[in-house]
Amino acid sequence: MAKTEYRIYVVELSKRVYTENRKFRDANPQFNGILECLYVGMTSKTPKERFLQHKTGHRNKKGYKISANIVEKYGNYLRPSLYNHINPIATRAEALKMEETLALELRRQRYAVWFN
């Protein structure tokens, strides 16, 4: 069986998320309104497949919703230029750490960022 690899991806969100979502706004006090609002995630699928799951409100076989509400409502498109430099990652734990690292780095660059 093929070994699972994880990928990091970035979705550009509508700037409406900043004005309409208090949790998002509170998480991004550094945001100055110039750069974009972003969602950083990780997946064992391709970023394109995962984005489609978010946008369609996908549920897994057990019926649990696995899409992020914030991407379902505000997601515009993938931003490959912000994640293509990151190679596939071997373990879920490493992928979660890389997701957080990238999200915090993008926040330092003054993007407004949401991640889980």
PDB file of C-alpha atoms in Angstrom:
ATOM      1  CA  MET A   1       0.000   0.000   0.000  1.00  0.00           C
ATOM      2  CA  ALA A   2       1.255   3.478  -0.848  1.00  0.00           C
ATOM      3  CA  LYS A   3       2.404   5.564   2.087  1.00  0.00           C
ATOM      4  CA  THR A   4       0.249   8.581   2.894  1.00  0.00           C
ATOM      5  CA  GLU A   5       1.841  11.960   2.247  1.00  0.00           C
ATOM      6  CA  TYR A   6       0.468  15.228   3.547  1.00  0.00           C
ATOM      7  CA  ARG A   7       0.448  18.550   1.747  1.00  0.00           C
ATOM      8  CA  ILE A   8       0.075  22.069   3.042  1.00  0.00           C
ATOM      9  CA  TYR A   9      -2.250  24.394   1.121  1.00  0.00           C
ATOM     10  CA  VAL A  10      -3.392  28.015   1.299  1.00  0.00           C
ATOM     11  CA  VAL A  11      -6.828  29.347   0.322  1.00  0.00           C
ATOM     12  CA  GLU A  12      -7.488  33.026  -0.279  1.00  0.00           C
ATOM     13  CA  LEU A  13     -10.617  34.131   1.564  1.00  0.00           C
ATOM     14  CA  SER A  14     -12.943  36.998   0.746  1.00  0.00           C
ATOM     15  CA  LYS A  15     -12.063  40.079   2.818  1.00  0.00           C
ATOM     16  CA  ARG A  16     -15.680  39.962   4.056  1.00  0.00           C
ATOM     17  CA  VAL A  17     -14.463  37.351   6.552  1.00  0.00           C
ATOM     18  CA  TYR A  18     -12.578  40.091   8.402  1.00  0.00           C
ATOM     19  CA  THR A  19     -15.645  42.285   8.858  1.00  0.00           C
ATOM     20  CA  GLU A  20     -18.195  39.482   9.366  1.00  0.00           C
ATOM     21  CA  ASN A  21     -16.294  36.987  11.565  1.00  0.00           C
ATOM     22  CA  ARG A  22     -15.281  38.233  15.006  1.00  0.00           C
ATOM     23  CA  LYS A  23     -13.090  35.212  15.844  1.00  0.00           C
ATOM     24  CA  PHE A  24     -11.154  35.734  12.611  1.00  0.00           C
ATOM     25  CA  ARG A  25     -10.754  39.452  13.330  1.00  0.00           C
ATOM     26  CA  ASP A  26      -9.662  38.823  16.945  1.00  0.00           C
ATOM     27  CA  ALA A  27      -7.054  36.291  15.760  1.00  0.00           C
ATOM     28  CA  ASN A  28      -5.500  38.844  13.385  1.00  0.00           C
ATOM     29  CA  PRO A  29      -4.895  42.162  15.200  1.00  0.00           C
ATOM     30  CA  GLN A  30      -1.829  42.752  12.975  1.00  0.00           C
ATOM     31  CA  PHE A  31      -3.940  42.915   9.792  1.00  0.00           C
ATOM     32  CA  ASN A  32      -3.913  46.324   8.084  1.00  0.00           C
ATOM     33  CA  GLY A  33      -6.403  45.586   5.284  1.00  0.00           C
ATOM     34  CA  ILE A  34      -3.827  45.709   2.493  1.00  0.00           C
ATOM     35  CA  LEU A  35      -2.858  42.048   2.041  1.00  0.00           C
ATOM     36  CA  GLU A  36      -5.297  39.139   1.684  1.00  0.00           C
ATOM     37  CA  CYS A  37      -7.183  37.008   4.183  1.00  0.00           C
ATOM     38  CA  LEU A  38      -5.986  33.387   4.059  1.00  0.00           C
ATOM     39  CA  TYR A  39      -6.764  29.903   5.351  1.00  0.00           C
ATOM     40  CA  VAL A  40      -3.870  27.463   5.834  1.00  0.00           C
ATOM     41  CA  GLY A  41      -4.617  23.744   5.976  1.00  0.00           C
ATOM     42  CA  MET A  42      -3.057  20.344   5.462  1.00  0.00           C
ATOM     43  CA  THR A  43      -4.396  17.333   3.612  1.00  0.00           C
ATOM     44  CA  SER A  44      -3.560  13.838   2.399  1.00  0.00           C
ATOM     45  CA  LYS A  45      -5.383  14.676  -0.844  1.00  0.00           C
ATOM     46  CA  THR A  46      -4.338  17.150  -3.508  1.00  0.00           C
ATOM     47  CA  PRO A  47      -4.930  20.790  -2.524  1.00  0.00           C
ATOM     48  CA  LYS A  48      -7.475  21.053  -5.367  1.00  0.00           C
ATOM     49  CA  GLU A  49      -9.469  18.033  -4.088  1.00  0.00           C
ATOM     50  CA  ARG A  50      -9.406  19.376  -0.514  1.00  0.00           C
ATOM     51  CA  PHE A  51     -10.534  22.856  -1.606  1.00  0.00           C
ATOM     52  CA  LEU A  52     -13.468  21.283  -3.450  1.00  0.00           C
ATOM     53  CA  GLN A  53     -14.405  19.374  -0.260  1.00  0.00           C
ATOM     54  CA  HIS A  54     -14.421  22.639   1.687  1.00  0.00           C
ATOM     55  CA  LYS A  55     -16.562  24.451  -0.879  1.00  0.00           C
ATOM     56  CA  THR A  56     -19.160  21.650  -1.093  1.00  0.00           C
ATOM     57  CA  GLY A  57     -19.511  21.089   2.686  1.00  0.00           C
ATOM     58  CA  HIS A  58     -18.190  17.527   2.299  1.00  0.00           C
ATOM     59  CA  ARG A  59     -19.012  14.871   4.888  1.00  0.00           C
ATOM     60  CA  ASN A  60     -16.991  11.714   5.503  1.00  0.00           C
ATOM     61  CA  LYS A  61     -18.397   8.172   5.417  1.00  0.00           C
ATOM     62  CA  LYS A  62     -19.528   8.463   9.036  1.00  0.00           C
ATOM     63  CA  GLY A  63     -21.448  11.635   8.256  1.00  0.00           C
ATOM     64  CA  TYR A  64     -19.086  14.084   9.960  1.00  0.00           C
ATOM     65  CA  LYS A  65     -18.618  17.390   8.197  1.00  0.00           C
ATOM     66  CA  ILE A  66     -14.925  17.676   7.309  1.00  0.00           C
ATOM     67  CA  SER A  67     -15.022  21.041   5.578  1.00  0.00           C
ATOM     68  CA  ALA A  68     -14.077  24.257   7.356  1.00  0.00           C
ATOM     69  CA  ASN A  69     -17.046  26.632   7.583  1.00  0.00           C
ATOM     70  CA  ILE A  70     -14.775  29.602   7.019  1.00  0.00           C
ATOM     71  CA  VAL A  71     -13.549  28.196   3.668  1.00  0.00           C
ATOM     72  CA  GLU A  72     -17.011  26.994   2.656  1.00  0.00           C
ATOM     73  CA  LYS A  73     -18.422  30.499   3.143  1.00  0.00           C
ATOM     74  CA  TYR A  74     -15.484  32.782   2.252  1.00  0.00           C
ATOM     75  CA  GLY A  75     -13.012  30.666   0.228  1.00  0.00           C
ATOM     76  CA  ASN A  76     -12.208  32.123  -3.201  1.00  0.00           C
ATOM     77  CA  TYR A  77      -9.358  30.047  -4.612  1.00  0.00           C
ATOM     78  CA  LEU A  78      -6.073  28.301  -3.863  1.00  0.00           C
ATOM     79  CA  ARG A  79      -2.855  30.339  -3.616  1.00  0.00           C
ATOM     80  CA  PRO A  80      -0.166  27.868  -4.843  1.00  0.00           C
ATOM     81  CA  SER A  81       2.545  30.547  -4.843  1.00  0.00           C
ATOM     82  CA  LEU A  82       2.313  30.543  -1.025  1.00  0.00           C
ATOM     83  CA  TYR A  83       2.697  26.763  -0.572  1.00  0.00           C
ATOM     84  CA  ASN A  84       4.295  25.166  -3.666  1.00  0.00           C
ATOM     85  CA  HIS A  85       7.762  25.473  -2.102  1.00  0.00           C
ATOM     86  CA  ILE A  86       6.754  23.043   0.680  1.00  0.00           C
ATOM     87  CA  ASN A  87       7.465  19.406  -0.143  1.00  0.00           C
ATOM     88  CA  PRO A  88       4.990  16.633   0.789  1.00  0.00           C
ATOM     89  CA  ILE A  89       5.322  15.665   4.458  1.00  0.00           C
ATOM     90  CA  ALA A  90       5.549  12.084   5.740  1.00  0.00           C
ATOM     91  CA  THR A  91       3.569  12.254   9.004  1.00  0.00           C
ATOM     92  CA  ARG A  92       0.384  13.923  10.131  1.00  0.00           C
ATOM     93  CA  ALA A  93       2.117  15.397  13.196  1.00  0.00           C
ATOM     94  CA  GLU A  94       4.830  17.012  11.067  1.00  0.00           C
ATOM     95  CA  ALA A  95       2.182  18.333   8.659  1.00  0.00           C
ATOM     96  CA  LEU A  96       0.206  19.923  11.508  1.00  0.00           C
ATOM     97  CA  LYS A  97       3.394  21.595  12.763  1.00  0.00           C
ATOM     98  CA  MET A  98       4.215  22.874   9.256  1.00  0.00           C
ATOM     99  CA  GLU A  99       0.639  24.174   8.865  1.00  0.00           C
ATOM    100  CA  GLU A 100       1.053  26.231  12.044  1.00  0.00           C
ATOM    101  CA  THR A 101       4.560  27.399  11.075  1.00  0.00           C
ATOM    102  CA  LEU A 102       3.394  28.626   7.659  1.00  0.00           C
ATOM    103  CA  ALA A 103       0.276  30.294   9.108  1.00  0.00           C
ATOM    104  CA  LEU A 104       2.313  32.197  11.713  1.00  0.00           C
ATOM    105  CA  GLU A 105       4.904  33.198   9.104  1.00  0.00           C
ATOM    106  CA  LEU A 106       2.145  34.585   6.858  1.00  0.00           C
ATOM    107  CA  ARG A 107       0.716  36.487   9.850  1.00  0.00           C
ATOM    108  CA  ARG A 108       4.161  38.005  10.467  1.00  0.00           C
ATOM    109  CA  GLN A 109       4.027  39.203   6.854  1.00  0.00           C
ATOM    110  CA  ARG A 110       0.738  40.966   7.796  1.00  0.00           C
ATOM    111  CA  TYR A 111      -1.700  38.627   6.069  1.00  0.00           C
ATOM    112  CA  ALA A 112      -4.846  37.799   8.055  1.00  0.00           C
ATOM    113  CA  VAL A 113      -4.657  34.016   8.554  1.00  0.00           C
ATOM    114  CA  TRP A 114      -6.906  31.263   9.935  1.00  0.00           C
ATOM    115  CA  PHE A 115      -5.683  27.724  10.654  1.00  0.00           C
ATOM    116  CA  ASN A 116      -6.835  24.889  12.905  1.00  0.00           C
TER     117      ASN A 116
END
